[in-house]
PDB file of C-alpha atoms and ligand atoms in Angstrom:
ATOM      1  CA  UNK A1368       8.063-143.115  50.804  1.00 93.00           C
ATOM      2  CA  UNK A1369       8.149-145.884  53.614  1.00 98.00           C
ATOM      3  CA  UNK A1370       9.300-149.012  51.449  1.00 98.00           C
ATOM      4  CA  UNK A1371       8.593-152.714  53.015  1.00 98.00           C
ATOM      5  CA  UNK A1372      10.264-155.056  52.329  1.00 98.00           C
ATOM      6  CA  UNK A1373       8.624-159.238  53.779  1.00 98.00           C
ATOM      7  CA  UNK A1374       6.560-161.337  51.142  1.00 97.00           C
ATOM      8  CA  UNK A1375       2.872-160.911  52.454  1.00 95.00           C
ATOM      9  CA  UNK A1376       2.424-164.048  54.101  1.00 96.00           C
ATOM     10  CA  UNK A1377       5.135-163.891  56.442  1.00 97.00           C
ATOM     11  CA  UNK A1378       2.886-163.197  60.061  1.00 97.00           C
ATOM     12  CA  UNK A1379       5.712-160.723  61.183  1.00 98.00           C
ATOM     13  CA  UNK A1380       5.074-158.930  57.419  1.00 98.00           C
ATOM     14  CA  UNK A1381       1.482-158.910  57.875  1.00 98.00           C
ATOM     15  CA  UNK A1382       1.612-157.404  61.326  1.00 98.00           C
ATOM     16  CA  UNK A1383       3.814-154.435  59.921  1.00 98.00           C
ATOM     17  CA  UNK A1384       1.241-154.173  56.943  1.00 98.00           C
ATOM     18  CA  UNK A1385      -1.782-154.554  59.271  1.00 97.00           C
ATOM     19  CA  UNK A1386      -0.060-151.375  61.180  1.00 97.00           C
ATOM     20  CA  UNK A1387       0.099-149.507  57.820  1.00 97.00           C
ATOM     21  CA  UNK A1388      -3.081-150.031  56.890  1.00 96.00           C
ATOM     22  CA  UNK A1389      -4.826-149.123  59.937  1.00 96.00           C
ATOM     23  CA  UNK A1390      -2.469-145.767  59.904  1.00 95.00           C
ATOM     24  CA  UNK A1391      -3.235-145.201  55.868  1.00 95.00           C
ATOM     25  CA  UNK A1392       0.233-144.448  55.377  1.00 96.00           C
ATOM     26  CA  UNK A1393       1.856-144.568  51.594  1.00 96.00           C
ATOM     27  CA  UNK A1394       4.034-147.253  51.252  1.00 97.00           C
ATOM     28  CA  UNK A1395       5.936-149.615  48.723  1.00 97.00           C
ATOM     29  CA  UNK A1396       5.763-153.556  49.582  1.00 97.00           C
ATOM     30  CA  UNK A1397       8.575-155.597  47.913  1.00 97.00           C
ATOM     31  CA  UNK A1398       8.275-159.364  47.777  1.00 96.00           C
ATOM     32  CA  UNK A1399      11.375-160.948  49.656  1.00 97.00           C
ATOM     33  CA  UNK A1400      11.993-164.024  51.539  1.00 97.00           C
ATOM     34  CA  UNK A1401      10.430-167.087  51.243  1.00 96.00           C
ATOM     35  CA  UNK A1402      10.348-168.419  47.883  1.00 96.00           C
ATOM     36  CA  UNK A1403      10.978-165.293  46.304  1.00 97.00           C
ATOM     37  CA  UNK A1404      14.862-165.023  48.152  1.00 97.00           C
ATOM     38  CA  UNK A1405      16.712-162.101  47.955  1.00 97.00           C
ATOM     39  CA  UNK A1406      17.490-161.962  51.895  1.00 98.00           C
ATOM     40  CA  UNK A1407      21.484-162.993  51.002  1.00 97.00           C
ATOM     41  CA  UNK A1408      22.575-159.968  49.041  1.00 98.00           C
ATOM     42  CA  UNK A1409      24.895-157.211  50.552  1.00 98.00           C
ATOM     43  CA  UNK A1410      21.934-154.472  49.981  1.00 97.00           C
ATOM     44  CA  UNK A1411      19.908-156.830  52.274  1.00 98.00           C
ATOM     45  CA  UNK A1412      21.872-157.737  54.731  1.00 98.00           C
ATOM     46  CA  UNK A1413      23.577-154.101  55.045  1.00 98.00           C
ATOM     47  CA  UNK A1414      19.534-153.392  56.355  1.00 98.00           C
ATOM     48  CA  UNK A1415      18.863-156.080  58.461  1.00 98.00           C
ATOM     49  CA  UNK A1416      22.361-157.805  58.721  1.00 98.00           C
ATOM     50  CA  UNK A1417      20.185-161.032  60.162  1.00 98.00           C
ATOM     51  CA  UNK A1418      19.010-161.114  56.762  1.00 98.00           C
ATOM     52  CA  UNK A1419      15.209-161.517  58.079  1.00 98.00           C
ATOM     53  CA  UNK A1420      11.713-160.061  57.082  1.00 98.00           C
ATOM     54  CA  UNK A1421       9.892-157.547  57.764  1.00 98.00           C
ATOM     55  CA  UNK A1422      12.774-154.761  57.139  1.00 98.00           C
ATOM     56  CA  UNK A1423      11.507-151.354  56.736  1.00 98.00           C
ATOM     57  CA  UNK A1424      13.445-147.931  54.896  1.00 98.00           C
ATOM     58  CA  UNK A1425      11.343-144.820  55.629  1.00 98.00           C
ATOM     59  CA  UNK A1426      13.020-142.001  54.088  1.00 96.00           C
ATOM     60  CA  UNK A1427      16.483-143.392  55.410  1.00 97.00           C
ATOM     61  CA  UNK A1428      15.069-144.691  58.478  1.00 98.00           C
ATOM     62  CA  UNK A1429      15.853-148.535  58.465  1.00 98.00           C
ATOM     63  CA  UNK A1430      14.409-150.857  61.347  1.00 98.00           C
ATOM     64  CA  UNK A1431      13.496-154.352  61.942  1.00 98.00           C
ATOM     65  CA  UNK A1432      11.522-156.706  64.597  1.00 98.00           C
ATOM     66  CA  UNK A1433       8.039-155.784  63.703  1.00 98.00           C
ATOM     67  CA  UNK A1434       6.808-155.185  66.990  1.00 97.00           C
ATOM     68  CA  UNK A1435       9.779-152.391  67.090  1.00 97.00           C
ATOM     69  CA  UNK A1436       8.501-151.117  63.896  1.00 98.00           C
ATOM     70  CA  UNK A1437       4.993-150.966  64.801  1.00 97.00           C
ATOM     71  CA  UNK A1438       5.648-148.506  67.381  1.00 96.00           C
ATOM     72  CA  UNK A1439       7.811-146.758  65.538  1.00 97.00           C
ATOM     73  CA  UNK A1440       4.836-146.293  63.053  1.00 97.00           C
ATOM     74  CA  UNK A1441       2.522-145.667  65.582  1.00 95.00           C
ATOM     75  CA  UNK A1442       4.803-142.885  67.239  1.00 93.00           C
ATOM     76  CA  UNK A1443       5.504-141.063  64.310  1.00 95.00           C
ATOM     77  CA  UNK A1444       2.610-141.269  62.449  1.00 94.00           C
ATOM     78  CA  UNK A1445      -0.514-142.534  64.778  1.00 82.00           C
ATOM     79  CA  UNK A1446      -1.305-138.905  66.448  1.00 70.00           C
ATOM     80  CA  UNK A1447      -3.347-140.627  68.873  1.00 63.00           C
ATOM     81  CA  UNK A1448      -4.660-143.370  66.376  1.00 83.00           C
ATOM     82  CA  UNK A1449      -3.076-146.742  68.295  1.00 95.00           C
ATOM     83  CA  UNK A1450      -1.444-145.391  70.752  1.00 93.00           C
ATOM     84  CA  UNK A1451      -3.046-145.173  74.179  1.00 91.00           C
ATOM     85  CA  UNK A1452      -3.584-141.964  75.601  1.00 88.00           C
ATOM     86  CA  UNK A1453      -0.897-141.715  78.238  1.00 91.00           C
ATOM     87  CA  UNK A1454       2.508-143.172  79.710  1.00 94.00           C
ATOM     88  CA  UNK A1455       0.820-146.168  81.779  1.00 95.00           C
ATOM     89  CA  UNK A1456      -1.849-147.036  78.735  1.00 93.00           C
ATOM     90  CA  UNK A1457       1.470-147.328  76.515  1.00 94.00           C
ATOM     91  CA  UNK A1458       3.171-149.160  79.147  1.00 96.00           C
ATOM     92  CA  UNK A1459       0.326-151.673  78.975  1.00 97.00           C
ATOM     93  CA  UNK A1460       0.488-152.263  75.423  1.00 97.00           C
ATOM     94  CA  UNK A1461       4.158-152.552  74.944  1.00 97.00           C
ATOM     95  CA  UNK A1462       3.757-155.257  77.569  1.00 98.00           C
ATOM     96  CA  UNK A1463       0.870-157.310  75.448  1.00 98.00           C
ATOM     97  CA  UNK A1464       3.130-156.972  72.771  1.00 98.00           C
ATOM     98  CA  UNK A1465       6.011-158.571  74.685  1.00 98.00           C
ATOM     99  CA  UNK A1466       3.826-161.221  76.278  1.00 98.00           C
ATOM    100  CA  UNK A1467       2.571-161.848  72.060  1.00 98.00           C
ATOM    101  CA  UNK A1468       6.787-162.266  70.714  1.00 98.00           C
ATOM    102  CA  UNK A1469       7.672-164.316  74.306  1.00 98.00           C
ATOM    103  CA  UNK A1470       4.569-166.198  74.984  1.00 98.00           C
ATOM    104  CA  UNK A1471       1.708-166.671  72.233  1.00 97.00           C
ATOM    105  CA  UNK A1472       3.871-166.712  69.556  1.00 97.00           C
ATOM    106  CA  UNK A1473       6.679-169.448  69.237  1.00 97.00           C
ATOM    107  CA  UNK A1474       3.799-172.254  69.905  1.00 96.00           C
ATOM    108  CA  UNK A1475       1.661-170.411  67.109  1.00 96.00           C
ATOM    109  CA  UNK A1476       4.343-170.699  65.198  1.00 97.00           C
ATOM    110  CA  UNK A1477       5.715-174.138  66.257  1.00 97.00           C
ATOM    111  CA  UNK A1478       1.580-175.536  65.737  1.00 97.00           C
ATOM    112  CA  UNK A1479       1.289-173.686  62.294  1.00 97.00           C
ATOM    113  CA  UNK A1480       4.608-175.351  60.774  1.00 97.00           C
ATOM    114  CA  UNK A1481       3.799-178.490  62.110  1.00 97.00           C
ATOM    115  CA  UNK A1482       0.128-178.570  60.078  1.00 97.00           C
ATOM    116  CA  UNK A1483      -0.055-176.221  57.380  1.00 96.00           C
ATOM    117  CA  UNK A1484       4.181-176.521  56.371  1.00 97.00           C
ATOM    118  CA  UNK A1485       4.433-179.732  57.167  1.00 97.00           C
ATOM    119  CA  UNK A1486       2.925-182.223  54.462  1.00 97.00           C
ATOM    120  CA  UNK A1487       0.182-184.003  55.825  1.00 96.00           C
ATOM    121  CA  UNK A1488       1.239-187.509  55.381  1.00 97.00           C
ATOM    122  CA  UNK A1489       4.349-186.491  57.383  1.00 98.00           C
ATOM    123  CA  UNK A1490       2.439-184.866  60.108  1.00 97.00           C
ATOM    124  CA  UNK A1491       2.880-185.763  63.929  1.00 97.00           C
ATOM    125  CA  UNK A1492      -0.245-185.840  65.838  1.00 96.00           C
ATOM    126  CA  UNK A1493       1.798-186.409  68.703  1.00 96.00           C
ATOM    127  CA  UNK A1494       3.259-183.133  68.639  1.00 96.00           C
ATOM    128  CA  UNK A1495       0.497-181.277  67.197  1.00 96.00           C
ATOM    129  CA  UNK A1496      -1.371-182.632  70.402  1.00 95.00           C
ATOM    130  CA  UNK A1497       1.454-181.384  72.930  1.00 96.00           C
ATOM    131  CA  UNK A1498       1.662-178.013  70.933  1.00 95.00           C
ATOM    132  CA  UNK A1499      -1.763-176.993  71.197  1.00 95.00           C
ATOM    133  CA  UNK A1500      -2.233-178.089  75.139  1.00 95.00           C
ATOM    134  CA  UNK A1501       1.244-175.677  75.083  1.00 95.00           C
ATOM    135  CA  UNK A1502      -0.954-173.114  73.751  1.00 96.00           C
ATOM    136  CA  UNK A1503      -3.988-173.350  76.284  1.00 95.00           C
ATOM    137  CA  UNK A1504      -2.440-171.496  78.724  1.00 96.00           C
ATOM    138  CA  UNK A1505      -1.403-168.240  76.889  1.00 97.00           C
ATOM    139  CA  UNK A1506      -4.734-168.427  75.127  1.00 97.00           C
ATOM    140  CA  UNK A1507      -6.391-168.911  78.620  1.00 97.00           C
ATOM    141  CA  UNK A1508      -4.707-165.837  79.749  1.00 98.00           C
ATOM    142  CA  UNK A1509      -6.128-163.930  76.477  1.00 98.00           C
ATOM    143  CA  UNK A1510      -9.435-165.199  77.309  1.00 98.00           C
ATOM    144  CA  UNK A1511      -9.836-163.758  80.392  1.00 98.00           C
ATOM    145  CA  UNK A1512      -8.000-160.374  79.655  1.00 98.00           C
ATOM    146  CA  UNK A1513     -10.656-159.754  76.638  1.00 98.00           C
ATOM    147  CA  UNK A1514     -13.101-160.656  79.339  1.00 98.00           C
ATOM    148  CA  UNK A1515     -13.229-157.685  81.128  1.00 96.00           C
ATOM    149  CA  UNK A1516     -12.493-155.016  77.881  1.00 97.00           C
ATOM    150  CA  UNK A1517     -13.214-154.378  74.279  1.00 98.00           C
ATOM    151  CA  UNK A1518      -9.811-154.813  73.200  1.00 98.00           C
ATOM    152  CA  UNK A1519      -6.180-155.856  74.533  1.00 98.00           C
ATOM    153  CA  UNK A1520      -5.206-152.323  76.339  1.00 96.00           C
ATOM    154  CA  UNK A1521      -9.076-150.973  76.641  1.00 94.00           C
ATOM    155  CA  UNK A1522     -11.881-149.963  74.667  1.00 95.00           C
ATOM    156  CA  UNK A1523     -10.252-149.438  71.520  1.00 95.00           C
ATOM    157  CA  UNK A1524      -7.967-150.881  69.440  1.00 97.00           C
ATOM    158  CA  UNK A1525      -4.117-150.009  69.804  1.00 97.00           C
ATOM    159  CA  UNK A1526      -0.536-151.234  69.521  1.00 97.00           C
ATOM    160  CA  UNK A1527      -0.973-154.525  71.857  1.00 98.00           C
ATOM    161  CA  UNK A1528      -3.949-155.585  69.645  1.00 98.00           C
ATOM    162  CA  UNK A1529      -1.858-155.644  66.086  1.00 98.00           C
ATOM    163  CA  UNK A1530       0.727-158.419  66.584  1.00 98.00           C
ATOM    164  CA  UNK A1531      -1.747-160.551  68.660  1.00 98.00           C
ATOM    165  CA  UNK A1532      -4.931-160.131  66.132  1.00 98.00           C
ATOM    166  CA  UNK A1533      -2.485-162.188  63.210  1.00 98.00           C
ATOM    167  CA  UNK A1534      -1.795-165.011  65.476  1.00 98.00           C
ATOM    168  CA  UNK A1535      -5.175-165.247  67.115  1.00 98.00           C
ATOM    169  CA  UNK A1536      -6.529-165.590  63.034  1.00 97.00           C
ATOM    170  CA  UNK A1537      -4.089-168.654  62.357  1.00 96.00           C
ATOM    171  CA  UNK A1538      -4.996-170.456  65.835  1.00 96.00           C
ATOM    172  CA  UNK A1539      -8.568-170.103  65.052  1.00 96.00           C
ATOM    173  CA  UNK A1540      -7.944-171.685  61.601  1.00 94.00           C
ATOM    174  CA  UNK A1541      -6.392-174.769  63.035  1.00 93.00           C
ATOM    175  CA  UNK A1542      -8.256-177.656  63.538  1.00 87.00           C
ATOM    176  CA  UNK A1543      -6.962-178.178  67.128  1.00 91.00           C
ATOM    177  CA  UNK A1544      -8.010-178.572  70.344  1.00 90.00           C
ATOM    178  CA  UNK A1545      -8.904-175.553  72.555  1.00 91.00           C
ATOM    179  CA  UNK A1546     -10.230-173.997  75.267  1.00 91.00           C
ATOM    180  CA  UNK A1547     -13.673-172.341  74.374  1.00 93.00           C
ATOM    181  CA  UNK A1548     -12.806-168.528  73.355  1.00 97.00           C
ATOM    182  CA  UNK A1549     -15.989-166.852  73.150  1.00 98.00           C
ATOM    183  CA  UNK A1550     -14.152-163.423  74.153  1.00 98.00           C
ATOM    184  CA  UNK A1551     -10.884-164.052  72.012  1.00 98.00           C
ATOM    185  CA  UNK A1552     -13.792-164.729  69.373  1.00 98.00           C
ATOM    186  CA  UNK A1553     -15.924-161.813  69.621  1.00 98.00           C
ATOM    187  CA  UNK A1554     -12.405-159.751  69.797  1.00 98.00           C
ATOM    188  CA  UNK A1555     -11.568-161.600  66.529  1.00 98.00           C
ATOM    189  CA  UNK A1556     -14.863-160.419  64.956  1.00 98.00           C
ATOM    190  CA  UNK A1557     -14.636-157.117  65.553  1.00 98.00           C
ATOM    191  CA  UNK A1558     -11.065-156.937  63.938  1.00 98.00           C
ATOM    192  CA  UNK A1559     -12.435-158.745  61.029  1.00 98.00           C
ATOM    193  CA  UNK A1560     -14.747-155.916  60.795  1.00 98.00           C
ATOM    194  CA  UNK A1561     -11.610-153.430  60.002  1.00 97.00           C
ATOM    195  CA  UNK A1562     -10.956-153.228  55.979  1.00 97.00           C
ATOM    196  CA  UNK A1563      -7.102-153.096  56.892  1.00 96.00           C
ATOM    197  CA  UNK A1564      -7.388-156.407  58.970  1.00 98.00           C
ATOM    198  CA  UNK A1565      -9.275-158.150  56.098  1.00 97.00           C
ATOM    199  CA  UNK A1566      -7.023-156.293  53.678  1.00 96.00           C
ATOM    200  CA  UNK A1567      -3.441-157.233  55.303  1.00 97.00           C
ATOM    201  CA  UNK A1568      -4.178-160.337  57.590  1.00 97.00           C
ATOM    202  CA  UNK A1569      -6.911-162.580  55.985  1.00 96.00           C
ATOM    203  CA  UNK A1570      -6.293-163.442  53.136  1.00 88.00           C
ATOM    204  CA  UNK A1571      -5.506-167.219  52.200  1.00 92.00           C
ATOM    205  CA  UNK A1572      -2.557-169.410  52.740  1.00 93.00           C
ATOM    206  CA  UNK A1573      -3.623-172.729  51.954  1.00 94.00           C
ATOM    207  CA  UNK A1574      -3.690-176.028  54.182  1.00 95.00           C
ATOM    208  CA  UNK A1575      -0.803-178.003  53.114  1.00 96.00           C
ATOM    209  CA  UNK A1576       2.905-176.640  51.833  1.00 97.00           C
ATOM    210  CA  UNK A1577       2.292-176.840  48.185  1.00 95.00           C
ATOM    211  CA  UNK A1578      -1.009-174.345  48.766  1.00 95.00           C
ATOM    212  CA  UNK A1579       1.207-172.056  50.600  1.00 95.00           C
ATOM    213  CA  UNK A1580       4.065-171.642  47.964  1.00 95.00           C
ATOM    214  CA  UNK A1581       1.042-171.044  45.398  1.00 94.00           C
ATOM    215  CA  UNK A1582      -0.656-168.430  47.639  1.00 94.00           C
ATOM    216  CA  UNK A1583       2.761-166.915  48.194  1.00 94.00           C
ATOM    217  CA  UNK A1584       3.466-166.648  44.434  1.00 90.00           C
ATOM    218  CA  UNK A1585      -0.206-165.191  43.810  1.00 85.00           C
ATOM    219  CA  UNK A1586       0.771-161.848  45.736  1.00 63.00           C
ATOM    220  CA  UNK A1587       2.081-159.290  44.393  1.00 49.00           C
ATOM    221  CA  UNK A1588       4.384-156.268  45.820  1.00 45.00           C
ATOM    222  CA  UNK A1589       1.745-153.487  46.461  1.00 46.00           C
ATOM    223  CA  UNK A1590       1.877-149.772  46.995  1.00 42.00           C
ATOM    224  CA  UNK A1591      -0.810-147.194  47.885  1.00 37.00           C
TER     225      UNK A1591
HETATM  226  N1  LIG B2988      11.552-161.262  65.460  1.00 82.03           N
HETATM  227  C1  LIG B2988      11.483-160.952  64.030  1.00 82.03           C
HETATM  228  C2  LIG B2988      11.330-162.280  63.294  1.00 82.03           C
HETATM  229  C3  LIG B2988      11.607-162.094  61.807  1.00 82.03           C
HETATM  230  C4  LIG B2988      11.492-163.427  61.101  1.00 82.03           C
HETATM  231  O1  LIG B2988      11.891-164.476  61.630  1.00 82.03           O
HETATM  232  N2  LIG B2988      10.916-163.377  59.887  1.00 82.03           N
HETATM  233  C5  LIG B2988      10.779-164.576  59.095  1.00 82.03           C
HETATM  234  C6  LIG B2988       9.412-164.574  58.388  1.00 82.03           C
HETATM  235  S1  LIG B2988       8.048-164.573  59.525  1.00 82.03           S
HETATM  236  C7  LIG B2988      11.830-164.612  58.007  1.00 82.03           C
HETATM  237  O2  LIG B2988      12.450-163.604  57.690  1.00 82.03           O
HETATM  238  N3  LIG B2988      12.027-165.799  57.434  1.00 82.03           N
HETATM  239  C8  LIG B2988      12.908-165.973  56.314  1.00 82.03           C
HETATM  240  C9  LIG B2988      12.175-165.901  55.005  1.00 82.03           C
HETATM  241  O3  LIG B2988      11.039-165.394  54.946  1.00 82.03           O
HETATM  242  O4  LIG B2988      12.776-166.343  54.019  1.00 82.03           O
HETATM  243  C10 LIG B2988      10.295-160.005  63.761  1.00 82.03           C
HETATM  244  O5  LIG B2988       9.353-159.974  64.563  1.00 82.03           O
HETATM  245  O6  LIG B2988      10.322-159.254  62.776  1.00 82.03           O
END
């Protein structure tokens, strides 16, 4: 059985999960990292030797970097599901997905520790500020991309859409400045329409650190 093994609100772990949900595969979640540790021991590291989460184990097959495992999901279990249909269409997506790790995603995460891990007496609207006109551009580039098509590769959801759809959900929650998203937003809606996206990728996290640690505590490792 395909074992996972990230605490649930780590947005690389959700990403993974989001994938398994949307492919229905049987699977065995175990709570690591964060508060709950375990990323130190020799079993660990002899996975993922950078001692990081997500780290998967299916049947023997171990992999990490979620984006890597996504496709490897997706290409040995998605039979057409979120892959696109040919070479170029995959070629597309695999590019969103590298644009997402290289470009959306370190000012995500950069914004989302400065608010919701950072308490908020010791906040710095200074940075927040230059953080979120660092996002404009990448979220600019979204904008006009979902402009012109239903999703991030085409008219139906796929690869390029599952690590972008978790870090679209926690800019949207942040009470920052932005660009106006109507696109990005009806995108957004339509994924919140999906019972694995609500299942896997909204679900609550709390505004400040000490909500976080008690969200993170509240979930329990799954399997289904
Ligand atoms: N590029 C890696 C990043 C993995 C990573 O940095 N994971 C974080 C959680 S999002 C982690 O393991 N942090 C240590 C911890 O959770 O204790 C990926 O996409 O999987």
């Amino acid at each position: 059985m395909l074992e996972v093994w990230g605490r649930r609100n780590s947005i690389n772990v959700i990403t993974v999960m989001w994938a398994v949900g949307e492919l229905g595969l049987a699977h065995r979640r175990h709570d690591v990292g964060g508060s709950f540790g375990g990323l130190d021991t020799a079993a660990f590291r002899a996975m993922n030797p950078g001692g990081r989460v997500p780290t998967i184990d299916d049947d023997g097959v171990i992999l990490f970097e979620s984006n890597a495992i996504v496709r490897y999901l997706c290409r040995r279990y998605g039979h057409g599901g979120l892959l696109p249909d040919d070479e170029v269409g995959c070629a597309l997506a695999d590019q969103w997905m590298e644009w997402h790790k290289t470009t959306l995603y370190p000012p995500t995460i950069e914004l989302f520790w400065a608010i919701v891990r950072t308490e908020p007496a010791l906040r710095d609207p200074a940075a927040i500020e230059r953080l979120s006109r660092s996002l404009a551009g990448p979220l600019t580039i979204l904008e006009d991309r979902l402009a012109k098509r239903s999703y991030v590769a085409g008219e139906r959801l796929t690869t390029a859409d599952i690590p972008i759809g978790p870090a679209i959900r926690r800019i949207l929650d942040l009470a920052i400045e932005r660009p106006p998203l109507p696109h990005i937003q009806a995108w957004y809606d339509r994924l919140c329409e999906r019972p694995a996206f609500r299942e896997h990728v909204l679900f609550p996290y709390g505004s400040n650190p000490a909500e976080w640690y008690r969200f993170e505590r509240e979930g329990v490792a799954t399997g289904g």
